[in-house]
PDB file of C-alpha atoms in Angstrom:
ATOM      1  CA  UNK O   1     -46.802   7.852 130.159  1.00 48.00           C
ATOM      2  CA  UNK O   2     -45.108   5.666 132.460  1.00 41.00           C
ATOM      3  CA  UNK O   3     -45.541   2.660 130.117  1.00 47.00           C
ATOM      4  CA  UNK O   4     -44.518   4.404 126.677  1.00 50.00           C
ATOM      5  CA  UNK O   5     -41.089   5.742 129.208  1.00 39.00           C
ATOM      6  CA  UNK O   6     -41.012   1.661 129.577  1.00 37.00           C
ATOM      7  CA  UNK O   7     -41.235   1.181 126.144  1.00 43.00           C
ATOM      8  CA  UNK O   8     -38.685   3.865 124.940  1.00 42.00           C
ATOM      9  CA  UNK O   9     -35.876   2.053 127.556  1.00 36.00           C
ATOM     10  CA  UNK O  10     -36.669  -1.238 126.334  1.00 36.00           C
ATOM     11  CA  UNK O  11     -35.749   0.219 122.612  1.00 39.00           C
ATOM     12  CA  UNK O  12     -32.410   1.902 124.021  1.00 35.00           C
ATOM     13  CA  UNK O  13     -31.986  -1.326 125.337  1.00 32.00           C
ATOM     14  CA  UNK O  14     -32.043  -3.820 122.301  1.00 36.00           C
ATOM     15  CA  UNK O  15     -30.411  -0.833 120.336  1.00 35.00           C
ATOM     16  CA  UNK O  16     -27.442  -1.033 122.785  1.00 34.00           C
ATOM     17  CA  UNK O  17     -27.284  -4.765 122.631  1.00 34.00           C
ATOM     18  CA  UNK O  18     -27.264  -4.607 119.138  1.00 35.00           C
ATOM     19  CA  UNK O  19     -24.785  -2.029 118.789  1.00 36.00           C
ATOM     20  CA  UNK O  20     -22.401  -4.235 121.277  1.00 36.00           C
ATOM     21  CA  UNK O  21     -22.798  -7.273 119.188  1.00 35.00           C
ATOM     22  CA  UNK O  22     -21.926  -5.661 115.950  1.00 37.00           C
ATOM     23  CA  UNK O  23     -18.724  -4.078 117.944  1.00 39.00           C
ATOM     24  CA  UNK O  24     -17.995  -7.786 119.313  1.00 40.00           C
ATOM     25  CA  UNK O  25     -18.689  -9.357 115.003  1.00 39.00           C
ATOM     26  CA  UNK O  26     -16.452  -6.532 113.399  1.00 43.00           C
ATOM     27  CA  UNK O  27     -13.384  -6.835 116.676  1.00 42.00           C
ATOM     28  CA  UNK O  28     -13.714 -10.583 115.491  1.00 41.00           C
ATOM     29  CA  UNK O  29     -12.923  -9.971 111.873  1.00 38.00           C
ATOM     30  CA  UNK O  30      -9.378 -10.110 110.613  1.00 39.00           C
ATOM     31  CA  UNK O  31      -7.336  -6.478 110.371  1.00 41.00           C
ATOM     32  CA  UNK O  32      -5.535  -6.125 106.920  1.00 41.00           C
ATOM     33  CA  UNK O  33      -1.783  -5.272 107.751  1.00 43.00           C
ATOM     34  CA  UNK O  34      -0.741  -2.930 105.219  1.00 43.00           C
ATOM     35  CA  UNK O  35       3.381  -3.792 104.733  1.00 42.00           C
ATOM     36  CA  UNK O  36       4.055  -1.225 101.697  1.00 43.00           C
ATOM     37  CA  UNK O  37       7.354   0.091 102.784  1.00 41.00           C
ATOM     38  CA  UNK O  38       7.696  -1.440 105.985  1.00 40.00           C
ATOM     39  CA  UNK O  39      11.228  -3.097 106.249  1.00 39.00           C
ATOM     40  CA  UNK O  40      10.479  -5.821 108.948  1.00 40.00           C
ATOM     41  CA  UNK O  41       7.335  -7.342 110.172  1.00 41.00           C
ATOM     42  CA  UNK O  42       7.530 -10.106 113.396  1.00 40.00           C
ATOM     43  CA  UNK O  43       3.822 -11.649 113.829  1.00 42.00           C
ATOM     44  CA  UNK O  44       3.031 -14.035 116.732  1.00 40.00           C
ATOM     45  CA  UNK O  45       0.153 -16.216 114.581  1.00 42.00           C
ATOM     46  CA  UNK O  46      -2.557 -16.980 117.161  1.00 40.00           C
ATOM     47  CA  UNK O  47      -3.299 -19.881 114.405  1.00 39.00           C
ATOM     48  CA  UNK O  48      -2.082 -22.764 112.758  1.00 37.00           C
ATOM     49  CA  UNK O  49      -3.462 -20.922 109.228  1.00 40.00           C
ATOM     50  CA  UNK O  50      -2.069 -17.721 107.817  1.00 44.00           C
ATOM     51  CA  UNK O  51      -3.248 -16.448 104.523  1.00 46.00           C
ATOM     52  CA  UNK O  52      -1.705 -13.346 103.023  1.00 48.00           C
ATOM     53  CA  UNK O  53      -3.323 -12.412 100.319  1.00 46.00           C
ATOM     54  CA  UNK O  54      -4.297  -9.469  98.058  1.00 41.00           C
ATOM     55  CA  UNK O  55      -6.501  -6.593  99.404  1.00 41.00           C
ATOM     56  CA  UNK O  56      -8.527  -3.730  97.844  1.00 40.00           C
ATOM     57  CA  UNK O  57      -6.861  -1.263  99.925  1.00 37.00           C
ATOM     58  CA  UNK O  58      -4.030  -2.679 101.240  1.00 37.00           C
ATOM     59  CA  UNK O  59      -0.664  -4.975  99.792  1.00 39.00           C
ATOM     60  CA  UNK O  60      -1.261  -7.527 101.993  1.00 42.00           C
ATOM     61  CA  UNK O  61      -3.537  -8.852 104.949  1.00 40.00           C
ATOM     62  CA  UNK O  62      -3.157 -11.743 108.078  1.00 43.00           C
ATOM     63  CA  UNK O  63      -6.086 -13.997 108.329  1.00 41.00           C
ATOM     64  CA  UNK O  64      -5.790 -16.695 111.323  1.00 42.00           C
ATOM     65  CA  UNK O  65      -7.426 -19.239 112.806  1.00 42.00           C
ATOM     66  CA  UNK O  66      -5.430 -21.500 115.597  1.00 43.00           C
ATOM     67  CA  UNK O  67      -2.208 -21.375 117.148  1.00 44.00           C
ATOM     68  CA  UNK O  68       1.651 -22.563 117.012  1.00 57.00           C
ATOM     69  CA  UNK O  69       3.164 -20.602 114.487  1.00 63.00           C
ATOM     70  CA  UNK O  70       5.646 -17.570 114.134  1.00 67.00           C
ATOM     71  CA  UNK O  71       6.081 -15.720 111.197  1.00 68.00           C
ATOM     72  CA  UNK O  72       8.790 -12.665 110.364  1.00 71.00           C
ATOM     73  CA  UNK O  73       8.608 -11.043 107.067  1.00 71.00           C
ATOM     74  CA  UNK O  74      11.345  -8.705 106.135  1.00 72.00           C
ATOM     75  CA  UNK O  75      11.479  -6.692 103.087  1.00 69.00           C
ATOM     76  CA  UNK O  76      14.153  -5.046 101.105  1.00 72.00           C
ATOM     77  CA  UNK O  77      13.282  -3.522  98.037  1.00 70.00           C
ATOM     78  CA  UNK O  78      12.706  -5.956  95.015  1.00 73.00           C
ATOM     79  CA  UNK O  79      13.710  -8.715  98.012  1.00 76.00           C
ATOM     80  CA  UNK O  80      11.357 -10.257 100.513  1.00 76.00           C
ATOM     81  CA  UNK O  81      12.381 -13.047 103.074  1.00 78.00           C
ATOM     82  CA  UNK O  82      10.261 -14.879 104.955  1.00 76.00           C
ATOM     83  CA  UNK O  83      10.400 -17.104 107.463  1.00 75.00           C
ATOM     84  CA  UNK O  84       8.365 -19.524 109.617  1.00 73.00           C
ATOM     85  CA  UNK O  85       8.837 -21.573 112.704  1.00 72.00           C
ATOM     86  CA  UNK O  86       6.650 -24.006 114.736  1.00 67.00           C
ATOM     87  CA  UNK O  87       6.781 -24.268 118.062  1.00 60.00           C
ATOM     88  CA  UNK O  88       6.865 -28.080 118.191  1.00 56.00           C
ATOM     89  CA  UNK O  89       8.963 -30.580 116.239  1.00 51.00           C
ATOM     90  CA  UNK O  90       7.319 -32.767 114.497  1.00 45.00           C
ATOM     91  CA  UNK O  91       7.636 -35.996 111.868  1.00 46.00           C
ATOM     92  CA  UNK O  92       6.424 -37.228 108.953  1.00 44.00           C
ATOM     93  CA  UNK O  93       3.481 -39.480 110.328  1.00 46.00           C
ATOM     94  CA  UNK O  94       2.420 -36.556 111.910  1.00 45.00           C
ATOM     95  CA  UNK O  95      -0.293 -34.848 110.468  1.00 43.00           C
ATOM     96  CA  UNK O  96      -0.814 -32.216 112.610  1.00 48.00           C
ATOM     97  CA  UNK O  97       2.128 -30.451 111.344  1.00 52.00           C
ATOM     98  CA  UNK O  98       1.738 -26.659 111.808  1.00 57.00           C
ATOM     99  CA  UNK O  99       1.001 -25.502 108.167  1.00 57.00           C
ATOM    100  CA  UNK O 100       1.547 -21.652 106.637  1.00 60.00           C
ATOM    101  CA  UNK O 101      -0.714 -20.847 104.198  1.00 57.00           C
ATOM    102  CA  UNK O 102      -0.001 -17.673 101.823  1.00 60.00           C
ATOM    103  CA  UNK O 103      -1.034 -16.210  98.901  1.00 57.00           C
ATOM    104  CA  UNK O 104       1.485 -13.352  97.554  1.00 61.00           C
ATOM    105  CA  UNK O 105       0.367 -10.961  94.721  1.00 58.00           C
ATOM    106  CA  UNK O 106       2.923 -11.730  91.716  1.00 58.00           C
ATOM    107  CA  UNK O 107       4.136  -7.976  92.374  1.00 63.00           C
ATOM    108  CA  UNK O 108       5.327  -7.915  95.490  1.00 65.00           C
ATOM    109  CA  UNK O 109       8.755  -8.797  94.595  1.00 71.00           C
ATOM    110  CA  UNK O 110      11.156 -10.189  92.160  1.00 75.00           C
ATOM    111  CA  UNK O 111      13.134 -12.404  94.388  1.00 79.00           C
ATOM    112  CA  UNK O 112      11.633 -14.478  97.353  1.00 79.00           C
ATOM    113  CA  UNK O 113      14.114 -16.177 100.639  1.00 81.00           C
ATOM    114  CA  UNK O 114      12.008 -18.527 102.412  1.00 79.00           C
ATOM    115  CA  UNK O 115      13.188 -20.864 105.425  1.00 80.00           C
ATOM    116  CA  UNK O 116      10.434 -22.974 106.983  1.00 76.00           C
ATOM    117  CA  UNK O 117      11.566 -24.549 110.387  1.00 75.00           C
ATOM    118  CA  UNK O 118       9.263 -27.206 112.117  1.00 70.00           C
ATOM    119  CA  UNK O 119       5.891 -26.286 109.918  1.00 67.00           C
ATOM    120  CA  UNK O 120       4.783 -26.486 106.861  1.00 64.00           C
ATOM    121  CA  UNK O 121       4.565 -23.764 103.953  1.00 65.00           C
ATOM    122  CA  UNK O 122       2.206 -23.033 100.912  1.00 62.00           C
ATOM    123  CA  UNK O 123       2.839 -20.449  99.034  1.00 62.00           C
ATOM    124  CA  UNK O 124       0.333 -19.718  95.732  1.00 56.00           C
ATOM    125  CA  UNK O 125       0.793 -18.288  93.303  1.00 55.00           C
ATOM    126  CA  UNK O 126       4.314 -16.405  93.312  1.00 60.00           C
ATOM    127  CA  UNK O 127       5.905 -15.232  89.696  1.00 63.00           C
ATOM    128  CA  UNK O 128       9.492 -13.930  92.482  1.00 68.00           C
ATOM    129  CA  UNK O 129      12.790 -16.343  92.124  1.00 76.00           C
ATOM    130  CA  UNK O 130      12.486 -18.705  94.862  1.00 76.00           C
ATOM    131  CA  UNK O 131      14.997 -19.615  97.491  1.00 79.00           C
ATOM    132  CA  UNK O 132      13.424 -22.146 100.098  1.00 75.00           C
ATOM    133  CA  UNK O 133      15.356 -23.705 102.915  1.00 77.00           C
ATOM    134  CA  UNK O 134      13.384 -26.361 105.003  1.00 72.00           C
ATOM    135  CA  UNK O 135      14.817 -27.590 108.683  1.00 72.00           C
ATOM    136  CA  UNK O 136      13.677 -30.373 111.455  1.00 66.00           C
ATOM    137  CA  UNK O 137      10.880 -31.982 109.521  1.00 55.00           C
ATOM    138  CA  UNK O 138       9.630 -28.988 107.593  1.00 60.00           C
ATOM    139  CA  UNK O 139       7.714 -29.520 103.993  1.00 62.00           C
ATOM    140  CA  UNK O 140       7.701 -26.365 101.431  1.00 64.00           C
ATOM    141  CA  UNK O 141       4.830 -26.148  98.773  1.00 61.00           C
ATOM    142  CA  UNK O 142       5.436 -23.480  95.814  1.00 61.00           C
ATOM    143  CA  UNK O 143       2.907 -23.242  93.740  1.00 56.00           C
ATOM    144  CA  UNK O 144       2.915 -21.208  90.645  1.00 51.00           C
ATOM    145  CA  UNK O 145       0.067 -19.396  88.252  1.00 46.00           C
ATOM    146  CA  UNK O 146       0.388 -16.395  85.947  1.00 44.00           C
ATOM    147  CA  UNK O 147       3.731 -15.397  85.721  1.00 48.00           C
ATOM    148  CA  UNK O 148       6.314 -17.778  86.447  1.00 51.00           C
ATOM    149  CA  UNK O 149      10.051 -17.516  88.048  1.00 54.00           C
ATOM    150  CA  UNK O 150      13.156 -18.338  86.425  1.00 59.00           C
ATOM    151  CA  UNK O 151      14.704 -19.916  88.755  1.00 68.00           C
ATOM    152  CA  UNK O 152      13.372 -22.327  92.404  1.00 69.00           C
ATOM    153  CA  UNK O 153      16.643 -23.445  94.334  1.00 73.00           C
ATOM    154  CA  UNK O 154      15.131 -25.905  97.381  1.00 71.00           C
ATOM    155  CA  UNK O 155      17.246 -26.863 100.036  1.00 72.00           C
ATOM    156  CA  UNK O 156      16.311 -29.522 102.349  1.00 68.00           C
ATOM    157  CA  UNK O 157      18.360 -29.396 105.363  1.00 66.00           C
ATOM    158  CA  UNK O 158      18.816 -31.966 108.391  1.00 57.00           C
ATOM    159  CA  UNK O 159      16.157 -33.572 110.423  1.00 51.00           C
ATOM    160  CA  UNK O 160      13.461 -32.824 107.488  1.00 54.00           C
ATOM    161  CA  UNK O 161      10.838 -35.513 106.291  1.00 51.00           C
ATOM    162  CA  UNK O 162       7.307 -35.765 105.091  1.00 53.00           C
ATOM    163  CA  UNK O 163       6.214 -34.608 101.860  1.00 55.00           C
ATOM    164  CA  UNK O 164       8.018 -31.648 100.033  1.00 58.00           C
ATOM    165  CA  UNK O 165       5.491 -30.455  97.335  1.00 57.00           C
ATOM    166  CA  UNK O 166       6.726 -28.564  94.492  1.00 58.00           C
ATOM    167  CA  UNK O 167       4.883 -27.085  91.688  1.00 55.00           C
ATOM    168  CA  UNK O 168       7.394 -25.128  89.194  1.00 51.00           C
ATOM    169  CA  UNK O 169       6.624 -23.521  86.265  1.00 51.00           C
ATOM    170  CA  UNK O 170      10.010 -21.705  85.914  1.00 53.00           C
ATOM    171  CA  UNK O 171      13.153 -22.511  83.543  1.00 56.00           C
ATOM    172  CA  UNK O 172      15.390 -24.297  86.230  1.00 62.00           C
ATOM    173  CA  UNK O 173      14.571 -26.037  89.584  1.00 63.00           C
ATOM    174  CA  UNK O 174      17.129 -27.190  92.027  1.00 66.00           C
ATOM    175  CA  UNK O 175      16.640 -28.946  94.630  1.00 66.00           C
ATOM    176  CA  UNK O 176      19.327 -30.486  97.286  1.00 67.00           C
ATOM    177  CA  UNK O 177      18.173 -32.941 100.328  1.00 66.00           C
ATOM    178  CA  UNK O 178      20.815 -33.484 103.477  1.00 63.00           C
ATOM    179  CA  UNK O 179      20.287 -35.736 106.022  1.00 59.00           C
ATOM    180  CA  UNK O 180      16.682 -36.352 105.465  1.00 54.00           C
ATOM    181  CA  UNK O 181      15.365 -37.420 108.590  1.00 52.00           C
ATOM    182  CA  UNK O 182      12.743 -39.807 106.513  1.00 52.00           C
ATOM    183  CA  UNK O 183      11.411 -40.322 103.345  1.00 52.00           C
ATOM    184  CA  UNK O 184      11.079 -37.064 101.407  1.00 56.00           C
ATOM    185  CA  UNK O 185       8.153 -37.472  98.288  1.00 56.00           C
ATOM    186  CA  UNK O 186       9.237 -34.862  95.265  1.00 58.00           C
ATOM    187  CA  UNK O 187       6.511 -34.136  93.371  1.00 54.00           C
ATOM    188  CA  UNK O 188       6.675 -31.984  90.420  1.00 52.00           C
ATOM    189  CA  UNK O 189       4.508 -30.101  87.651  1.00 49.00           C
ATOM    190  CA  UNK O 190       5.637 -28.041  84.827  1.00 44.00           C
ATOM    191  CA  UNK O 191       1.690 -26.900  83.794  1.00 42.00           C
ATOM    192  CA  UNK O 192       0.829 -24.398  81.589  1.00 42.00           C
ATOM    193  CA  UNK O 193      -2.281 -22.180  81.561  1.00 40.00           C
ATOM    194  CA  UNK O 194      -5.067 -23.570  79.497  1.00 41.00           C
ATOM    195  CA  UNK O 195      -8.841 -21.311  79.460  1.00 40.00           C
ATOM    196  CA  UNK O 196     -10.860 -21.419  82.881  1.00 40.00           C
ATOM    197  CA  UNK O 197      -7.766 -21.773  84.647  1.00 37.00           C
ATOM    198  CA  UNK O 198      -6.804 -25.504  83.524  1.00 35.00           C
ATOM    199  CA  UNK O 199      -3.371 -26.206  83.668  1.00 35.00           C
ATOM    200  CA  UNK O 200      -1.434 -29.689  81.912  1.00 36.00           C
ATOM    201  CA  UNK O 201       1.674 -31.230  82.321  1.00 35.00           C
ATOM    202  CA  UNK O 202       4.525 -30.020  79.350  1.00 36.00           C
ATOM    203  CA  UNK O 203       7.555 -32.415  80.619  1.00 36.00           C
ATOM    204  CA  UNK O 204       9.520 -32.462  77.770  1.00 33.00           C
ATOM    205  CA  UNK O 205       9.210 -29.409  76.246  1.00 32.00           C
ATOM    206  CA  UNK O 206      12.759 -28.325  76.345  1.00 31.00           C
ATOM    207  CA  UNK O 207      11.977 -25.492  78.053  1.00 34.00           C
ATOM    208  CA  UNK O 208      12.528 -27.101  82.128  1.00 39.00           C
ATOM    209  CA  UNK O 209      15.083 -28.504  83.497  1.00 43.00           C
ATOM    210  CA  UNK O 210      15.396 -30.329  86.819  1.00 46.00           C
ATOM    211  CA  UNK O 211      18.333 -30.870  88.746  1.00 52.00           C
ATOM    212  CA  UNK O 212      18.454 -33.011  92.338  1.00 53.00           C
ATOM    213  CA  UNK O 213      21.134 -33.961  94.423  1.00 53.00           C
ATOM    214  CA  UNK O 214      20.626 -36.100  97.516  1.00 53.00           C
ATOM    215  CA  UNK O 215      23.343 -36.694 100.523  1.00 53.00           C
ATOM    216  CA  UNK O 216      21.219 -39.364 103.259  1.00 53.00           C
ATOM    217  CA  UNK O 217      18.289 -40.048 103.491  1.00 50.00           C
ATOM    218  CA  UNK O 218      15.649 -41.466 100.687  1.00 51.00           C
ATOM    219  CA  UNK O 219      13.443 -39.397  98.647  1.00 50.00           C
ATOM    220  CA  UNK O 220      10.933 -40.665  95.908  1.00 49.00           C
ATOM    221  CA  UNK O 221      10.586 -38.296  92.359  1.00 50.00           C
ATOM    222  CA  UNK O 222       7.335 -38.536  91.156  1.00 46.00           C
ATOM    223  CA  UNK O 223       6.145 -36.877  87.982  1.00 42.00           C
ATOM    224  CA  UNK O 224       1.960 -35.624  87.294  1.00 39.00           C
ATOM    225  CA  UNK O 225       1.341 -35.551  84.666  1.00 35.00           C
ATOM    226  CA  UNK O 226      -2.639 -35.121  85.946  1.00 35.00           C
ATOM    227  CA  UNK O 227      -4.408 -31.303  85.766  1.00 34.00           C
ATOM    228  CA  UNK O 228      -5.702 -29.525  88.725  1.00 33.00           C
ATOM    229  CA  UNK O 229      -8.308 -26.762  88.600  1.00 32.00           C
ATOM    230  CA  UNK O 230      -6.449 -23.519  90.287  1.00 35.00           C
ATOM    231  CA  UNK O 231      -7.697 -22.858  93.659  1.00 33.00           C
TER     232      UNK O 231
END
């Protein structure tokens, strides 16, 4: 009797530490934040990575894993701005440069204001008009697959350097550097889509055009013509 009452509290026992483990793995996973109609969203990221990507039940989710970053989203009906800033400045030897990381369904809106401010930015794929304004050594990254914009205007403001990263697949790209605080690398791709998500470089089709102005500062303009399996 006594041993089998022994027995049946051991069992409640592991059952309870069980149960408290799986509460401690499912707190641990990330919560999808739902922002369908929401007009403003301020996040504190608890990590240098942010993802927002696609969810089954939800427009978009926050995945993180370190810290430095702030993010604020604000929506507006076909508009979205976003923008992100580090907590440290940084420079372009440093490689430790807080880095965003986003994926954005092509439908979440038709025109996208970003402004990246000490950290970096990667944003794949997005088919919105693109307005990107980088400050204090700040690199932008737009990628592009399915749908792509019309039109990427890129601003690079004072007291930016490193490596600003652009991957347009729209009709016109702008892009105006001021006051770089060190070199600035422009990189460029026009792809298009190829089967099992190939893309290769069309320069010269007639169909892009690509405009840069530059006041201070040095920049390189480098062309690839090389093609990259989509992440």
């Amino acid at each position: 009797m006594h041993r089998r009452f022994l027995r049946q509290c051991a069992a409640m026992a592991v059952a309870v530490i069980s149960l408290g483990a799986c509460t401690r793995a499912e707190a641990a996973l990330p919560k999808p934040i739902d922002i369908t109609g929401v007009a403003a969203l301020s996040l504190q990221v608890s990590g240098v990575w942010l993802e927002i990507r696609p969810t089954e039940n939800s427009l978009v989710s926050f995945e993180t894993e370190a810290a430095g970053i702030e993010v604020e989203m604000e929506r507006d009906g076909e508009e979205m701005r976003l923008t992100v800033q580090g907590n440290k400045k940084t420079d372009a030897e440093n490689r430790d440069v807080p880095l965003v990381c986003m994926a954005l369904p092509p439908e979440i809106c038709e025109k996208l204001s970003i402004e990246a401010v000490r950290s970096g930015l990667l944003l794949c794929p997005v088919s919105a008009d693109v307005e990107a304004r980088a400050r204090d050594a700040a690199s932008v990254a737009v990628q592009y697959s399915g749908a792509y914009a019309q039109n990427v205007n890129m601003e690079i403001l004072e007291g930016s350097a490193g490596t600003i990263a652009v991957f347009a697949g729209g009709e016109n790209f702008s892009l105006a550097i001021e006051n770089a605080g060190g070199n600035v690398r422009i990189c460029t791709r026009y792809p298009q889509c190829e089967d099992g998500g190939r893309y290769r470089h069309t320069e010269g089709n007639g169909q892009s055009r690509l405009q840069v102005s530059v006041d201070g500062g040095s920049f390189d303009l480098a062309y690839s013509a090389t093609g990259y399996q989509e992440p």
